[in-house]
Amino acid sequence: GDSVTQMEGPVTLSEEAFLTINCTYTATGYPSLFWYVQYPGEGLQLLLKATKADDKGSNKGFEATYRKETTSFHLEKGSVQVSDSAVYFCALSAGSYQLTFGKGTKLSVIP
Amino acid sequence: NAGVTQTPKFQVLKTGQSMTLQCAQDMNHEYMSWYRQDPGMGLRLIHYSVGAGITDQGEVPNGYNVSRSTTEDFPLRLLSAAPSQTSVYFCASSKGQALSGNTIYFGEGSWLTVV
């Protein structure tokens, strides 16, 4: 079945550091890929998405590129801020209405 | 816009009690779903609906019932609560399939504890 594997956290970075959260997937066909963010005490919000190979999703300084050859969708940001502290979920949709989520990676950014 | 609204936000139940988690959306979305979030496990789909009168099971449906009498509402019922149902529950909605790039919108969550 479909699955998403993302790097385990927690991840602690200093402000202005470079962020990478790895995400790889297994799916039949050609899935769409997503990154969701969950701030403390809140629901999930879509951060970015990509629907086909080589697409780059971007939002709020975050980027991720859909790499079909490596089945990956790694999340990157060049300079993190304290306000980026949250849990980040990689997810895919491969032909149904549902999303298949990774386990989440908690990011803490310290001043 | 209200988006996806869930109630209650917090609830404590005793084992064997029943309750309903309410979910409403004001975006005229056809697709609605319920997920549960457990520590270290991401979100898992409980039930979903592709329109009024149409529901289906997701990955973890046991112990839960749903119905969809209107486009706006999609309540989740726990008929006899068990400690294993202690979790955070999220309702979600979208205009169409996520595969096509449609955004799935989530509610703020309902924290349920079964003692």
GROMACS .gro file of C-alpha atoms in nm:
model
  226
    1GLY     CA    1   0.000   0.000   0.000
    2ASP     CA    2   0.088   0.365  -0.008
    3SER     CA    3   0.323   0.494   0.259
    4VAL     CA    4   0.523   0.801   0.355
    5THR     CA    5   0.845   0.798   0.552
    6GLN     CA    6   0.983   1.118   0.696
    7MET     CA    7   1.280   1.187   0.916
    8GLU     CA    8   1.215   1.143   1.283
    9GLY     CA    9   1.244   1.437   1.513
   10PRO     CA   10   1.257   1.634   1.710
   11VAL     CA   11   1.474   1.873   1.517
   12THR     CA   12   1.619   2.170   1.700
   13LEU     CA   13   1.779   2.454   1.505
   14SER     CA   14   1.907   2.798   1.582
   15GLU     CA   15   1.733   3.092   1.419
   16GLU     CA   16   1.857   3.157   1.061
   17ALA     CA   17   1.984   2.801   1.020
   18PHE     CA   18   1.912   2.593   0.709
   19LEU     CA   19   1.632   2.338   0.737
   20THR     CA   20   1.590   2.009   0.558
   21ILE     CA   21   1.324   1.754   0.648
   22ASN     CA   22   1.352   1.440   0.441
   23CYS     CA   23   1.045   1.267   0.299
   24THR     CA   24   1.027   0.959   0.079
   25TYR     CA   25   0.721   0.777  -0.042
   26THR     CA   26   0.589   0.452  -0.182
   27ALA     CA   27   0.284   0.467  -0.403
   28THR     CA   28   0.127   0.319  -0.712
   29GLY     CA   29   0.086   0.544  -1.010
   30TYR     CA   30   0.162   0.913  -0.991
   31PRO     CA   31   0.069   1.059  -0.655
   32SER     CA   32   0.032   1.422  -0.560
   33LEU     CA   33   0.258   1.527  -0.273
   34PHE     CA   34   0.197   1.768   0.009
   35TRP     CA   35   0.357   1.926   0.312
   36TYR     CA   36   0.126   2.023   0.597
   37VAL     CA   37   0.221   2.222   0.907
   38GLN     CA   38   0.062   2.202   1.250
   39TYR     CA   39   0.128   2.484   1.495
   40PRO     CA   40   0.079   2.410   1.867
   41GLY     CA   41  -0.286   2.361   1.956
   42GLU     CA   42  -0.406   2.406   1.599
   43GLY     CA   43  -0.519   2.198   1.305
   44LEU     CA   44  -0.318   2.119   0.996
   45GLN     CA   45  -0.257   2.379   0.729
   46LEU     CA   46  -0.139   2.314   0.378
   47LEU     CA   47   0.214   2.450   0.339
   48LEU     CA   48   0.288   2.352  -0.020
   49LYS     CA   49   0.210   2.091  -0.281
   50ALA     CA   50   0.327   1.938  -0.609
   51THR     CA   51   0.117   1.732  -0.846
   52LYS     CA   52   0.369   1.598  -1.097
   53ALA     CA   53   0.732   1.503  -1.128
   54ASP     CA   54   0.985   1.789  -1.116
   55ASP     CA   55   0.723   2.033  -0.986
   56LYS     CA   56   0.850   2.260  -0.711
   57GLY     CA   57   0.606   2.369  -0.444
   58SER     CA   58   0.689   2.682  -0.246
   59ASN     CA   59   0.532   2.896   0.024
   60LYS     CA   60   0.654   3.122   0.307
   61GLY     CA   61   1.019   3.055   0.213
   62PHE     CA   62   0.974   2.678   0.220
   63GLU     CA   63   1.037   2.469  -0.090
   64ALA     CA   64   1.006   2.105  -0.194
   65THR     CA   65   1.067   1.939  -0.531
   66TYR     CA   66   0.881   1.629  -0.649
   67ARG     CA   67   1.157   1.382  -0.743
   68LYS     CA   68   1.008   1.074  -0.903
   69GLU     CA   69   1.344   0.906  -0.964
   70THR     CA   70   1.422   0.906  -0.592
   71THR     CA   71   1.055   0.902  -0.476
   72SER     CA   72   1.129   1.199  -0.254
   73PHE     CA   73   0.978   1.535  -0.158
   74HIS     CA   74   1.222   1.691   0.088
   75LEU     CA   75   1.122   2.014   0.261
   76GLU     CA   76   1.380   2.295   0.274
   77LYS     CA   77   1.405   2.648   0.405
   78GLY     CA   78   1.712   2.865   0.384
   79SER     CA   79   1.672   3.057   0.709
   80VAL     CA   80   1.430   2.940   0.978
   81GLN     CA   81   1.262   3.168   1.229
   82VAL     CA   82   1.127   3.102   1.577
   83SER     CA   83   0.776   3.129   1.429
   84ASP     CA   84   0.849   2.820   1.214
   85SER     CA   85   0.843   2.600   1.524
   86ALA     CA   86   0.573   2.343   1.452
   87VAL     CA   87   0.514   1.984   1.345
   88TYR     CA   88   0.558   1.918   0.973
   89PHE     CA   89   0.380   1.636   0.793
   90CYS     CA   90   0.461   1.497   0.452
   91ALA     CA   91   0.160   1.342   0.278
   92LEU     CA   92   0.054   1.191  -0.052
   93SER     CA   93  -0.263   1.120  -0.245
   94ALA     CA   94  -0.249   0.839  -0.497
   95GLY     CA   95  -0.591   0.808  -0.654
   96SER     CA   96  -0.844   0.842  -0.377
   97TYR     CA   97  -0.986   1.122  -0.172
   98GLN     CA   98  -0.771   1.047   0.128
   99LEU     CA   99  -0.426   1.159   0.228
  100THR     CA  100  -0.160   0.918   0.352
  101PHE     CA  101   0.056   1.094   0.612
  102GLY     CA  102   0.402   1.047   0.746
  103LYS     CA  103   0.446   1.042   1.123
  104GLY     CA  104   0.541   1.407   1.147
  105THR     CA  105   0.861   1.589   1.236
  106LYS     CA  106   0.865   1.836   1.523
  107LEU     CA  107   1.079   2.141   1.459
  108SER     CA  108   1.191   2.373   1.737
  109VAL     CA  109   1.376   2.692   1.646
  110ILE     CA  110   1.563   2.866   1.926
  111PRO     CA  111   1.666   3.234   1.924
  112ASN     CA  112  -1.494   3.251   0.648
  113ALA     CA  113  -1.546   2.990   0.917
  114GLY     CA  114  -1.400   2.703   0.709
  115VAL     CA  115  -1.419   2.371   0.892
  116THR     CA  116  -1.567   2.394   1.242
  117GLN     CA  117  -1.545   2.115   1.498
  118THR     CA  118  -1.714   2.084   1.834
  119PRO     CA  119  -1.640   2.015   2.112
  120LYS     CA  120  -1.274   2.108   2.133
  121PHE     CA  121  -1.216   1.903   2.449
  122GLN     CA  122  -1.413   1.611   2.592
  123VAL     CA  123  -1.360   1.352   2.864
  124LEU     CA  124  -1.568   1.036   2.843
  125LYS     CA  125  -1.604   0.731   3.061
  126THR     CA  126  -1.557   0.390   2.907
  127GLY     CA  127  -1.882   0.274   2.748
  128GLN     CA  128  -2.031   0.619   2.703
  129SER     CA  129  -2.140   0.743   2.365
  130MET     CA  130  -2.089   1.082   2.207
  131THR     CA  131  -2.091   1.266   1.879
  132LEU     CA  132  -1.819   1.491   1.743
  133GLN     CA  133  -1.970   1.758   1.524
  134CYS     CA  134  -1.817   1.890   1.203
  135ALA     CA  135  -1.950   2.157   0.972
  136GLN     CA  136  -1.803   2.331   0.668
  137ASP     CA  137  -1.929   2.638   0.488
  138MET     CA  138  -1.731   2.602   0.164
  139ASN     CA  139  -1.985   2.380  -0.019
  140HIS     CA  140  -1.727   2.100  -0.037
  141GLU     CA  141  -1.845   1.760  -0.151
  142TYR     CA  142  -1.571   1.563   0.020
  143MET     CA  143  -1.546   1.539   0.400
  144SER     CA  144  -1.349   1.308   0.622
  145TRP     CA  145  -1.245   1.227   0.977
  146TYR     CA  146  -0.890   1.151   1.084
  147ARG     CA  147  -0.743   1.060   1.418
  148GLN     CA  148  -0.399   1.168   1.528
  149ASP     CA  149  -0.202   0.960   1.774
  150PRO     CA  150   0.150   1.029   1.902
  151GLY     CA  151   0.417   0.910   1.660
  152MET     CA  152   0.162   0.782   1.407
  153GLY     CA  153   0.064   1.078   1.194
  154LEU     CA  154  -0.300   1.102   1.090
  155ARG     CA  155  -0.510   0.802   0.996
  156LEU     CA  156  -0.838   0.810   0.807
  157ILE     CA  157  -1.146   0.688   0.996
  158HIS     CA  158  -1.437   0.752   0.758
  159TYR     CA  159  -1.501   0.970   0.459
  160SER     CA  160  -1.788   1.096   0.246
  161VAL     CA  161  -1.793   1.204  -0.118
  162GLY     CA  162  -2.132   1.369  -0.095
  163ALA     CA  163  -2.460   1.379   0.095
  164GLY     CA  164  -2.586   1.028   0.157
  165ILE     CA  165  -2.255   0.862   0.064
  166THR     CA  166  -2.003   0.742   0.322
  167ASP     CA  167  -1.725   0.485   0.329
  168GLN     CA  168  -1.468   0.340   0.566
  169GLY     CA  169  -1.111   0.449   0.590
  170GLU     CA  170  -0.809   0.285   0.749
  171VAL     CA  171  -0.935   0.266   1.111
  172PRO     CA  172  -1.320   0.262   1.111
  173ASN     CA  173  -1.392   0.022   1.397
  174GLY     CA  174  -1.585   0.177   1.685
  175TYR     CA  175  -1.703   0.478   1.484
  176ASN     CA  176  -2.015   0.558   1.281
  177VAL     CA  177  -2.082   0.843   1.043
  178SER     CA  178  -2.367   0.978   0.835
  179ARG     CA  179  -2.395   1.262   0.583
  180SER     CA  180  -2.746   1.399   0.557
  181THR     CA  181  -2.640   1.742   0.430
  182THR     CA  182  -2.344   1.877   0.236
  183GLU     CA  183  -2.241   2.094   0.530
  184ASP     CA  184  -2.236   1.846   0.820
  185PHE     CA  185  -2.046   1.524   0.886
  186PRO     CA  186  -2.078   1.404   1.249
  187LEU     CA  187  -1.864   1.125   1.394
  188ARG     CA  188  -2.029   0.898   1.651
  189LEU     CA  189  -1.857   0.688   1.914
  190LEU     CA  190  -2.116   0.431   2.020
  191SER     CA  191  -1.931   0.282   2.319
  192ALA     CA  192  -1.612   0.467   2.398
  193ALA     CA  193  -1.295   0.274   2.477
  194PRO     CA  194  -0.961   0.399   2.615
  195SER     CA  195  -0.803   0.311   2.278
  196GLN     CA  196  -1.014   0.591   2.126
  197THR     CA  197  -0.830   0.852   2.328
  198SER     CA  198  -0.691   1.070   2.052
  199VAL     CA  199  -0.713   1.400   1.870
  200TYR     CA  200  -0.976   1.397   1.598
  201PHE     CA  201  -0.965   1.614   1.288
  202CYS     CA  202  -1.242   1.679   1.042
  203ALA     CA  203  -1.142   1.778   0.690
  204SER     CA  204  -1.308   1.887   0.368
  205SER     CA  205  -1.214   1.952   0.008
  206LYS     CA  206  -1.373   2.049  -0.320
  207GLY     CA  207  -1.234   1.746  -0.500
  208GLN     CA  208  -0.968   1.481  -0.497
  209ALA     CA  209  -0.634   1.562  -0.339
  210LEU     CA  210  -0.472   1.372  -0.626
  211SER     CA  211  -0.579   1.655  -0.855
  212GLY     CA  212  -0.411   1.904  -0.628
  213ASN     CA  213  -0.721   2.012  -0.438
  214THR     CA  214  -0.644   2.150  -0.095
  215ILE     CA  215  -0.782   1.956   0.199
  216TYR     CA  216  -0.887   2.193   0.477
  217PHE     CA  217  -0.870   2.077   0.837
  218GLY     CA  218  -1.061   2.180   1.145
  219GLU     CA  219  -0.881   2.277   1.463
  220GLY     CA  220  -0.923   1.936   1.621
  221SER     CA  221  -1.117   1.774   1.904
  222TRP     CA  222  -0.918   1.637   2.197
  223LEU     CA  223  -1.094   1.328   2.334
  224THR     CA  224  -0.992   1.140   2.648
  225VAL     CA  225  -1.162   0.813   2.744
  226VAL     CA  226  -1.108   0.707   3.105
   0.00000   0.00000   0.00000
